[in-house]
Amino acid sequence: MTQPAAPIKFYSMHLSGNAHRVLLTLRALDRPFELIEVNLRAKEQKSEAFLQMNPFGQVPVIDDNGTVIWDSIGIMTYLALRYDDGKLLPRDPAQFGQIMAWLGKTSGPIAYGMATARRINLFNAPADIDSAHAIAHDFLHVMNEHLEGRAWLVGGTVTLADLACYAYVAHAPEGGVDLKGFGNVSGWLAQVEALPFFAAMPKAKVGLWAE
C-alpha cells in the first residue's frame, strides 16, 4: 500500500458531516494527516487562499503532497483508489456500482433530507423543514428495508458506502428526525460505531437532542 510522503493536510470543520466522512476514511486507511480546522463563521473558507484550493469555498478539502481534492465524495474516492487495497472500494464491477449508487444518495435524499433538517436547526438555514423531514423519512424507510438481514450497505464488510452515509443518518435527531422505528438502521449505526478506527462527530444540543 502506498504511503504519503508527508501527512495529508485535511481542511475540516468539526460539525460538518461531509468532513466527518473524510475523517473516517482517513482513519480507516490509517493515513497520517494534519487536521486543519476552518472557521466557517469567520468566513475563512471564502479567503483567497482557500478559494485557490476549492473555488466553491467549502469544506472538506485535502492537500496530499500537492494533490488538492475537494468535495467529500471526491476525496473519499481518491483516497480509496490511491491508498486502499480494494476493501473500502472493491474493484468488482457489481460491488463498485452498488457503492457508487449509495454515494450518490449523499447528494440526494441524505443532503435534502437529514442534512437539510439539521442545517435548519443548527445553522438557521433557510429551508422547508417539513419537506426535509418527509425526504428523510422516505429515505430511512428504504434504507431500513435494504438493511434487513445485512450488517453493511454493500457486501460483507464496511465500505465507502457506509462511511459516506453514516454521519447525517446518525445525527438525524439534530434535525428533528426520529430514528426510533428504524431498527435495522440503528443496528447498522452501531456496527459503524464499533469499528476500531471510528471517531464520533460531536453532538449538537438541538432538535431531539436539545436539553
PDB file of N, CA, C and O in Angstrom, residues 11 16 20 32 38 43 56 62 73 90 96-97 99 123 125 136 141 146 159 182 185 188-189 191 194 199 205 209:
ATOM      1  N   TYR A  11      -8.457  19.869   5.600  1.00  0.00           N
ATOM      2  CA  TYR A  11      -9.181  21.077   5.990  1.00  0.00           C
ATOM      3  C   TYR A  11     -10.616  20.684   6.316  1.00  0.00           C
ATOM      4  O   TYR A  11     -11.349  20.180   5.459  1.00  0.00           O
ATOM      5  N   SER A  16     -19.223  19.343  10.563  1.00  0.00           N
ATOM      6  CA  SER A  16     -19.587  19.019   9.186  1.00  0.00           C
ATOM      7  C   SER A  16     -19.645  17.508   8.979  1.00  0.00           C
ATOM      8  O   SER A  16     -18.637  16.811   9.140  1.00  0.00           O
ATOM      9  N   HIS A  20     -16.734  14.781   8.256  1.00  0.00           N
ATOM     10  CA  HIS A  20     -16.624  13.598   9.110  1.00  0.00           C
ATOM     11  C   HIS A  20     -16.447  12.329   8.287  1.00  0.00           C
ATOM     12  O   HIS A  20     -15.682  11.433   8.669  1.00  0.00           O
ATOM     13  N   PRO A  32      -1.630   9.042   7.800  1.00  0.00           N
ATOM     14  CA  PRO A  32      -1.245  10.185   8.634  1.00  0.00           C
ATOM     15  C   PRO A  32      -1.793  11.476   8.032  1.00  0.00           C
ATOM     16  O   PRO A  32      -1.725  11.679   6.813  1.00  0.00           O
ATOM     17  N   VAL A  38     -11.236  24.804   9.899  1.00  0.00           N
ATOM     18  CA  VAL A  38     -11.570  26.023   9.162  1.00  0.00           C
ATOM     19  C   VAL A  38     -12.718  26.720   9.888  1.00  0.00           C
ATOM     20  O   VAL A  38     -13.758  26.115  10.144  1.00  0.00           O
ATOM     21  N   LYS A  43     -15.619  33.074   8.005  1.00  0.00           N
ATOM     22  CA  LYS A  43     -15.553  33.035   6.538  1.00  0.00           C
ATOM     23  C   LYS A  43     -14.152  32.699   6.020  1.00  0.00           C
ATOM     24  O   LYS A  43     -13.755  33.144   4.934  1.00  0.00           O
ATOM     25  N   PHE A  56     -15.334  26.696  -4.719  1.00  0.00           N
ATOM     26  CA  PHE A  56     -16.683  26.783  -4.167  1.00  0.00           C
ATOM     27  C   PHE A  56     -16.675  27.227  -2.704  1.00  0.00           C
ATOM     28  O   PHE A  56     -17.735  27.473  -2.128  1.00  0.00           O
ATOM     29  N   ILE A  62      -8.623  18.290   0.911  1.00  0.00           N
ATOM     30  CA  ILE A  62      -7.341  17.707   1.315  1.00  0.00           C
ATOM     31  C   ILE A  62      -6.254  18.181   0.362  1.00  0.00           C
ATOM     32  O   ILE A  62      -6.513  18.478  -0.810  1.00  0.00           O
ATOM     33  N   ILE A  73     -17.076  13.288  -1.394  1.00  0.00           N
ATOM     34  CA  ILE A  73     -17.117  12.030  -2.143  1.00  0.00           C
ATOM     35  C   ILE A  73     -15.916  11.927  -3.075  1.00  0.00           C
ATOM     36  O   ILE A  73     -15.319  10.853  -3.233  1.00  0.00           O
ATOM     37  N   PRO A  90     -14.210  -1.923  -3.401  1.00  0.00           N
ATOM     38  CA  PRO A  90     -13.877  -3.127  -4.174  1.00  0.00           C
ATOM     39  C   PRO A  90     -13.870  -2.849  -5.673  1.00  0.00           C
ATOM     40  O   PRO A  90     -14.660  -2.045  -6.175  1.00  0.00           O
ATOM     41  N   PHE A  96     -18.689  -2.307  -6.930  1.00  0.00           N
ATOM     42  CA  PHE A  96     -18.287  -0.928  -7.200  1.00  0.00           C
ATOM     43  C   PHE A  96     -19.511  -0.095  -7.572  1.00  0.00           C
ATOM     44  O   PHE A  96     -19.715   1.010  -7.054  1.00  0.00           O
ATOM     45  N   GLY A  97     -20.335  -0.627  -8.467  1.00  0.00           N
ATOM     46  CA  GLY A  97     -21.533   0.090  -8.889  1.00  0.00           C
ATOM     47  C   GLY A  97     -22.516   0.304  -7.757  1.00  0.00           C
ATOM     48  O   GLY A  97     -23.128   1.373  -7.632  1.00  0.00           O
ATOM     49  N   ILE A  99     -21.796   0.513  -4.547  1.00  0.00           N
ATOM     50  CA  ILE A  99     -21.235   1.537  -3.661  1.00  0.00           C
ATOM     51  C   ILE A  99     -21.454   2.922  -4.258  1.00  0.00           C
ATOM     52  O   ILE A  99     -21.854   3.861  -3.559  1.00  0.00           O
ATOM     53  N   PHE A 123     -27.924  25.775  12.086  1.00  0.00           N
ATOM     54  CA  PHE A 123     -27.350  26.984  11.490  1.00  0.00           C
ATOM     55  C   PHE A 123     -28.404  27.967  10.981  1.00  0.00           C
ATOM     56  O   PHE A 123     -28.073  28.921  10.285  1.00  0.00           O
ATOM     57  N   ALA A 125     -30.560  27.622   8.654  1.00  0.00           N
ATOM     58  CA  ALA A 125     -30.576  27.633   7.192  1.00  0.00           C
ATOM     59  C   ALA A 125     -31.991  27.900   6.685  1.00  0.00           C
ATOM     60  O   ALA A 125     -32.968  27.393   7.245  1.00  0.00           O
ATOM     61  N   ALA A 136     -36.357  12.728   4.434  1.00  0.00           N
ATOM     62  CA  ALA A 136     -35.567  11.906   5.351  1.00  0.00           C
ATOM     63  C   ALA A 136     -36.295  10.616   5.706  1.00  0.00           C
ATOM     64  O   ALA A 136     -35.701   9.527   5.691  1.00  0.00           O
ATOM     65  N   HIS A 141     -36.929   4.711   5.438  1.00  0.00           N
ATOM     66  CA  HIS A 141     -37.748   3.513   5.205  1.00  0.00           C
ATOM     67  C   HIS A 141     -37.070   2.586   4.195  1.00  0.00           C
ATOM     68  O   HIS A 141     -37.003   1.366   4.403  1.00  0.00           O
ATOM     69  N   HIS A 146     -33.606  -2.148   3.118  1.00  0.00           N
ATOM     70  CA  HIS A 146     -32.400  -2.666   2.463  1.00  0.00           C
ATOM     71  C   HIS A 146     -31.505  -3.402   3.455  1.00  0.00           C
ATOM     72  O   HIS A 146     -30.865  -4.406   3.103  1.00  0.00           O
ATOM     73  N   THR A 159     -17.617  -0.510   3.737  1.00  0.00           N
ATOM     74  CA  THR A 159     -17.104   0.097   2.508  1.00  0.00           C
ATOM     75  C   THR A 159     -17.320   1.608   2.577  1.00  0.00           C
ATOM     76  O   THR A 159     -17.879   2.137   3.543  1.00  0.00           O
ATOM     77  N   PHE A 182     -36.745   2.462  13.175  1.00  0.00           N
ATOM     78  CA  PHE A 182     -35.859   2.023  12.099  1.00  0.00           C
ATOM     79  C   PHE A 182     -34.771   1.147  12.716  1.00  0.00           C
ATOM     80  O   PHE A 182     -33.603   1.524  12.803  1.00  0.00           O
ATOM     81  N   VAL A 185     -31.603   0.266  10.708  1.00  0.00           N
ATOM     82  CA  VAL A 185     -30.716   1.423  10.584  1.00  0.00           C
ATOM     83  C   VAL A 185     -29.943   1.623  11.886  1.00  0.00           C
ATOM     84  O   VAL A 185     -28.725   1.853  11.873  1.00  0.00           O
ATOM     85  N   TRP A 188     -27.228  -0.890  12.128  1.00  0.00           N
ATOM     86  CA  TRP A 188     -26.124  -0.539  11.219  1.00  0.00           C
ATOM     87  C   TRP A 188     -25.267   0.579  11.807  1.00  0.00           C
ATOM     88  O   TRP A 188     -24.029   0.520  11.754  1.00  0.00           O
ATOM     89  N   LEU A 189     -25.902   1.585  12.398  1.00  0.00           N
ATOM     90  CA  LEU A 189     -25.145   2.659  13.043  1.00  0.00           C
ATOM     91  C   LEU A 189     -24.239   2.099  14.135  1.00  0.00           C
ATOM     92  O   LEU A 189     -23.076   2.504  14.261  1.00  0.00           O
ATOM     93  N   GLN A 191     -22.986  -0.853  14.242  1.00  0.00           N
ATOM     94  CA  GLN A 191     -21.890  -1.573  13.584  1.00  0.00           C
ATOM     95  C   GLN A 191     -20.763  -0.611  13.208  1.00  0.00           C
ATOM     96  O   GLN A 191     -19.583  -0.898  13.421  1.00  0.00           O
ATOM     97  N   ALA A 194     -18.806   0.626  16.187  1.00  0.00           N
ATOM     98  CA  ALA A 194     -17.967  -0.393  16.824  1.00  0.00           C
ATOM     99  C   ALA A 194     -16.657  -0.631  16.071  1.00  0.00           C
ATOM    100  O   ALA A 194     -15.798  -1.380  16.551  1.00  0.00           O
ATOM    101  N   ALA A 199     -14.400   7.386  14.959  1.00  0.00           N
ATOM    102  CA  ALA A 199     -14.322   8.596  15.781  1.00  0.00           C
ATOM    103  C   ALA A 199     -15.652   9.320  15.629  1.00  0.00           C
ATOM    104  O   ALA A 199     -16.145   9.496  14.512  1.00  0.00           O
ATOM    105  N   LYS A 205     -26.700  20.120  20.722  1.00  0.00           N
ATOM    106  CA  LYS A 205     -27.903  20.068  21.554  1.00  0.00           C
ATOM    107  C   LYS A 205     -29.044  20.832  20.889  1.00  0.00           C
ATOM    108  O   LYS A 205     -29.504  21.873  21.363  1.00  0.00           O
ATOM    109  N   TRP A 209     -32.176  16.270  20.376  1.00  0.00           N
ATOM    110  CA  TRP A 209     -31.112  16.190  21.380  1.00  0.00           C
ATOM    111  C   TRP A 209     -31.005  17.467  22.211  1.00  0.00           C
ATOM    112  O   TRP A 209     -30.083  17.622  23.007  1.00  0.00           O
TER     113      TRP A 209
END
